[in-house]
Short mmCIF file of C-alpha atoms in Angstrom, two decimals:
data_model
loop_
_atom_site.label_atom_id
_atom_site.label_comp_id
_atom_site.label_asym_id
_atom_site.label_seq_id
_atom_site.Cartn_x
_atom_site.Cartn_y
_atom_site.Cartn_z
CA UNK K 315 -24.43 33.47 42.89
CA UNK K 316 -26.00 32.53 46.22
CA UNK K 317 -29.43 33.40 44.82
CA UNK K 318 -28.77 31.17 41.81
CA UNK K 319 -27.72 28.25 44.01
CA UNK K 320 -30.82 28.72 46.13
CA UNK K 321 -33.12 28.47 43.13
CA UNK K 322 -31.38 25.31 41.98
CA UNK K 323 -31.84 23.75 45.40
CA UNK K 324 -35.41 24.76 45.96
CA UNK K 325 -36.56 23.87 42.43
CA UNK K 326 -38.52 27.07 41.92
CA UNK K 327 -37.77 27.95 38.31
CA UNK K 328 -36.71 24.45 37.30
CA UNK K 329 -38.87 21.67 35.86
CA UNK K 330 -40.81 19.66 38.43
CA UNK K 331 -38.80 16.55 37.62
CA UNK K 332 -35.44 18.35 37.36
CA UNK K 333 -33.57 16.07 39.79
CA UNK K 334 -35.15 12.99 38.23
CA UNK K 335 -33.39 13.98 34.99
CA UNK K 336 -30.20 15.26 36.61
CA UNK K 337 -29.45 12.24 38.81
CA UNK K 338 -28.77 9.60 36.09
CA UNK K 339 -26.63 12.13 34.21
CA UNK K 340 -24.57 12.81 37.34
CA UNK K 341 -24.21 9.07 38.03
CA UNK K 342 -22.82 8.50 34.52
CA UNK K 343 -20.47 11.51 34.69
CA UNK K 344 -19.21 10.48 38.13
CA UNK K 345 -18.54 6.91 37.03
CA UNK K 346 -16.72 7.96 33.85
CA UNK K 347 -14.60 10.46 35.78
CA UNK K 348 -13.78 8.35 38.85
CA UNK K 349 -13.48 4.85 37.36
CA UNK K 350 -11.60 3.13 34.60
CA UNK K 351 -12.22 -0.52 33.74
CA UNK K 352 -14.33 -0.83 36.88
CA UNK K 353 -11.59 0.43 39.23
CA UNK K 354 -11.35 3.79 41.00
CA UNK K 355 -8.58 6.02 39.65
CA UNK K 356 -6.76 8.92 41.28
CA UNK K 357 -7.08 11.31 38.35
CA UNK K 358 -9.14 14.41 39.21
CA UNK K 359 -9.40 13.21 42.83
CA UNK K 360 -10.89 16.39 44.28
CA UNK K 361 -13.27 16.79 41.34
CA UNK K 362 -14.43 13.19 41.76
CA UNK K 363 -15.08 13.71 45.47
CA UNK K 364 -17.20 16.74 44.61
CA UNK K 365 -19.07 14.77 41.94
CA UNK K 366 -19.81 12.02 44.46
CA UNK K 367 -21.14 14.61 46.89
CA UNK K 368 -23.33 16.39 44.32
CA UNK K 369 -24.66 13.08 42.99
CA UNK K 370 -25.57 11.93 46.50
CA UNK K 371 -27.53 15.13 47.17
CA UNK K 372 -29.25 14.82 43.80
CA UNK K 373 -30.40 11.30 44.71
CA UNK K 374 -31.50 12.57 48.13
CA UNK K 375 -33.57 15.40 46.64
CA UNK K 376 -35.05 13.07 44.02
CA UNK K 377 -36.16 10.72 46.82
CA UNK K 378 -37.80 13.59 48.71
CA UNK K 379 -39.65 14.75 45.61
CA UNK K 380 -40.72 11.22 44.64
CA UNK K 381 -42.08 10.64 48.14
CA UNK K 382 -43.99 13.91 47.98
CA UNK K 383 -45.59 12.93 44.68
CA UNK K 384 -46.20 9.20 45.05
CA UNK K 385 -45.79 7.76 48.56
CA UNK K 386 -47.75 8.18 51.76
CA UNK K 387 -46.15 6.76 54.92
CA UNK K 388 -47.07 7.00 58.58
CA UNK K 389 -45.06 7.36 61.79
CA UNK K 390 -44.51 3.60 62.20
CA UNK K 391 -43.10 3.43 58.67
CA UNK K 392 -40.71 6.29 59.45
CA UNK K 393 -39.52 4.51 62.60
CA UNK K 394 -38.98 1.25 60.71
CA UNK K 395 -37.08 3.01 57.93
CA UNK K 396 -34.92 4.84 60.48
CA UNK K 397 -33.99 1.59 62.22
CA UNK K 398 -33.24 -0.03 58.85
CA UNK K 399 -30.97 2.90 58.00
CA UNK K 400 -29.02 2.41 61.23
CA UNK K 401 -28.35 -1.26 60.42
CA UNK K 402 -27.35 -0.40 56.85
CA UNK K 403 -24.92 2.25 58.08
CA UNK K 404 -23.30 -0.35 60.34
CA UNK K 405 -23.14 -2.80 57.42
CA UNK K 406 -21.63 -0.07 55.23
CA UNK K 407 -18.88 0.63 57.77
CA UNK K 408 -17.82 -3.03 57.92
CA UNK K 409 -18.34 -3.89 54.24
CA UNK K 410 -15.22 -4.34 52.09
CA UNK K 411 -16.89 -4.96 48.74
CA UNK K 412 -17.10 -1.75 46.69
CA UNK K 413 -20.34 -2.75 44.92
CA UNK K 414 -22.05 -3.71 48.19
CA UNK K 415 -20.97 -0.42 49.75
CA UNK K 416 -22.43 1.60 46.87
CA UNK K 417 -25.72 -0.31 46.98
CA UNK K 418 -25.99 0.24 50.73
CA UNK K 419 -25.18 3.94 50.35
CA UNK K 420 -27.81 4.30 47.62
CA UNK K 421 -30.45 2.70 49.85
CA UNK K 422 -29.41 4.88 52.79
CA UNK K 423 -29.72 8.09 50.76
CA UNK K 424 -33.13 7.10 49.41
CA UNK K 425 -34.43 6.28 52.90
CA UNK K 426 -33.02 9.55 54.27
CA UNK K 427 -34.86 11.40 51.52
CA UNK K 428 -38.12 9.60 52.29
CA UNK K 429 -37.83 10.10 56.07
CA UNK K 430 -36.67 13.70 55.66
CA UNK K 431 -39.76 14.48 53.63
CA UNK K 432 -41.85 13.83 56.74
CA UNK K 433 -39.82 16.05 59.07
CA UNK K 434 -42.32 18.45 60.68
CA UNK K 435 -39.64 21.03 61.41
CA UNK K 436 -38.42 21.17 57.80
CA UNK K 437 -41.93 21.15 56.34
CA UNK K 438 -42.83 24.20 58.42
CA UNK K 439 -40.12 26.30 56.77
CA UNK K 440 -41.22 28.81 54.15
CA UNK K 441 -39.25 29.78 51.06
CA UNK K 442 -37.79 32.92 52.65
CA UNK K 443 -36.48 30.96 55.64
CA UNK K 444 -34.91 28.28 53.45
CA UNK K 445 -33.26 30.97 51.34
CA UNK K 446 -31.80 32.55 54.48
CA UNK K 447 -30.57 29.14 55.73
CA UNK K 448 -28.84 28.36 52.43
CA UNK K 449 -27.10 31.74 52.38
CA UNK K 450 -25.74 31.14 55.87
CA UNK K 451 -24.71 27.60 54.95
CA UNK K 452 -22.86 28.82 51.88
CA UNK K 453 -20.88 31.30 53.97
CA UNK K 454 -20.08 28.64 56.59
CA UNK K 455 -18.93 26.10 53.98
CA UNK K 456 -16.74 28.63 52.18
CA UNK K 457 -15.08 29.65 55.46
CA UNK K 458 -14.57 26.03 56.57
CA UNK K 459 -13.14 24.81 53.25
CA UNK K 460 -10.92 27.90 52.95
CA UNK K 461 -9.56 27.35 56.47
CA UNK K 462 -8.76 23.70 55.69
CA UNK K 463 -6.96 24.68 52.48
CA UNK K 464 -5.04 27.68 53.88
CA UNK K 465 -4.20 26.49 57.41
CA UNK K 466 -3.71 22.69 57.35
CA UNK K 467 -1.01 22.98 60.02
CA UNK K 468 -3.67 23.73 62.63
CA UNK K 469 -5.73 20.62 61.89
CA UNK K 470 -4.51 17.77 64.07
CA UNK K 471 -5.79 14.17 64.50
CA UNK K 472 -6.89 15.07 68.03
CA UNK K 473 -9.39 17.51 66.48
CA UNK K 474 -11.47 14.60 65.21
CA UNK K 475 -11.67 13.04 68.69
CA UNK K 476 -12.62 16.38 70.28
CA UNK K 477 -15.38 16.91 67.71
CA UNK K 478 -16.69 13.39 68.31
CA UNK K 479 -16.91 14.03 72.08
CA UNK K 480 -18.68 17.32 71.34
CA UNK K 481 -21.16 15.51 69.10
CA UNK K 482 -21.94 12.97 71.84
CA UNK K 483 -22.56 15.87 74.22
CA UNK K 484 -24.97 17.48 71.74
CA UNK K 485 -26.88 14.21 71.25
CA UNK K 486 -27.15 13.63 75.00
CA UNK K 487 -28.16 17.22 75.69
CA UNK K 488 -30.74 17.07 72.87
CA UNK K 489 -32.31 13.91 74.37
CA UNK K 490 -32.45 15.44 77.86
CA UNK K 491 -33.85 18.71 76.52
CA UNK K 492 -36.53 16.92 74.47
CA UNK K 493 -37.69 14.50 77.17
CA UNK K 494 -37.35 16.52 80.37
CA UNK K 495 -37.11 20.21 79.41
CA UNK K 496 -39.67 20.37 76.57
CA UNK K 497 -37.07 21.70 74.10
CA UNK K 498 -36.34 24.77 76.23
CA UNK K 499 -32.74 24.92 75.01
CA UNK K 500 -33.36 23.69 71.46
CA UNK K 501 -31.92 26.80 69.78
CA UNK K 502 -28.78 26.81 71.94
CA UNK K 503 -28.17 23.14 71.18
CA UNK K 504 -28.53 23.89 67.47
CA UNK K 505 -25.91 26.66 67.71
CA UNK K 506 -23.48 24.25 69.36
CA UNK K 507 -24.28 21.60 66.72
CA UNK K 508 -23.61 24.09 63.91
CA UNK K 509 -20.21 24.87 65.43
CA UNK K 510 -19.37 21.16 65.77
CA UNK K 511 -20.46 20.19 62.25
CA UNK K 512 -18.56 23.17 60.87
CA UNK K 513 -15.52 21.73 62.60
CA UNK K 514 -16.24 18.37 60.99
CA UNK K 515 -16.38 20.06 57.56
CA UNK K 516 -12.93 21.56 58.21
CA UNK K 517 -11.55 18.25 59.46
CA UNK K 518 -12.98 16.16 56.61
CA UNK K 519 -11.91 18.68 53.96
CA UNK K 520 -8.36 18.38 55.27
CA UNK K 521 -8.70 14.59 55.18
CA UNK K 522 -9.82 14.70 51.54
CA UNK K 523 -6.85 16.91 50.61
CA UNK K 524 -4.44 14.52 52.34
CA UNK K 525 -6.07 11.50 50.70
CA UNK K 526 -5.67 13.18 47.32
CA UNK K 527 -1.90 13.39 47.88
CA UNK K 528 -1.79 9.84 49.23
CA UNK K 529 -3.77 8.51 46.27
CA UNK K 530 -1.27 10.03 43.85
CA UNK K 531 1.45 7.93 45.51
CA UNK K 532 -0.39 4.67 46.22
CA UNK K 533 -2.90 4.64 43.35
CA UNK K 534 -5.69 3.57 45.73
CA UNK K 535 -8.85 5.69 45.75
CA UNK K 536 -11.95 5.29 47.88
CA UNK K 537 -14.27 8.18 47.07
CA UNK K 538 -17.25 6.80 48.94
CA UNK K 539 -15.56 6.81 52.34
CA UNK K 540 -14.41 10.39 51.84
CA UNK K 541 -17.79 11.63 50.73
CA UNK K 542 -20.12 9.98 53.27
CA UNK K 543 -18.87 12.03 56.23
CA UNK K 544 -19.09 15.27 54.26
CA UNK K 545 -22.64 14.44 53.11
CA UNK K 546 -23.84 13.98 56.69
CA UNK K 547 -21.95 17.08 57.85
CA UNK K 548 -23.70 19.29 55.30
CA UNK K 549 -27.08 17.65 55.88
CA UNK K 550 -26.78 18.18 59.64
CA UNK K 551 -25.66 21.76 59.14
CA UNK K 552 -28.83 22.43 57.15
CA UNK K 553 -31.03 20.68 59.71
CA UNK K 554 -29.57 22.60 62.64
#
């Protein structure tokens, strides 16, 4: 099963434009499942969250492939796109309009795909390495989700704050290591980051499960907010 998932991700035995074809289909399925008369519904809450997540990654991979085939950008373009992404993320956090939030999220994913395509570290990976990374990621995600489902009593609100402080430490340590230590401790920082983002996966999975119960009572669903954190958690797990 892991081998099958790897081939889907890495587009080895699939058509060159596989994600170009898959993305619009996923968008339609997600909308029909999660919305009724233009409003989010609570039916199939967990399934809808998963559809949102899969659709986002499909858009991300489509953007990477499109950039590879059609667009050439330089370092200054990457910097400008990265800054634009930061402002859009801030706008997304404070936006209340559901349509505006989805448009911003779509633009953010596309830019992340374009910028990610020019990551030197990722481009240096061969197929065997990527396969090994995906196997490890699959094991980590299964363990994290299983823990959140089986032991919710151990997941407290304070866990989110502790993980946030840990993330700030990793960012600071990464900056110091890059500027002053010539990436001497790069691998160790990545190990810590993997641990922290695994914790975020546990925390956010628990949050999704609680929101599913809350949605059944209140009738208010916001799939985008639930999915964004998980998307970045998984993306950062892969990167680290």
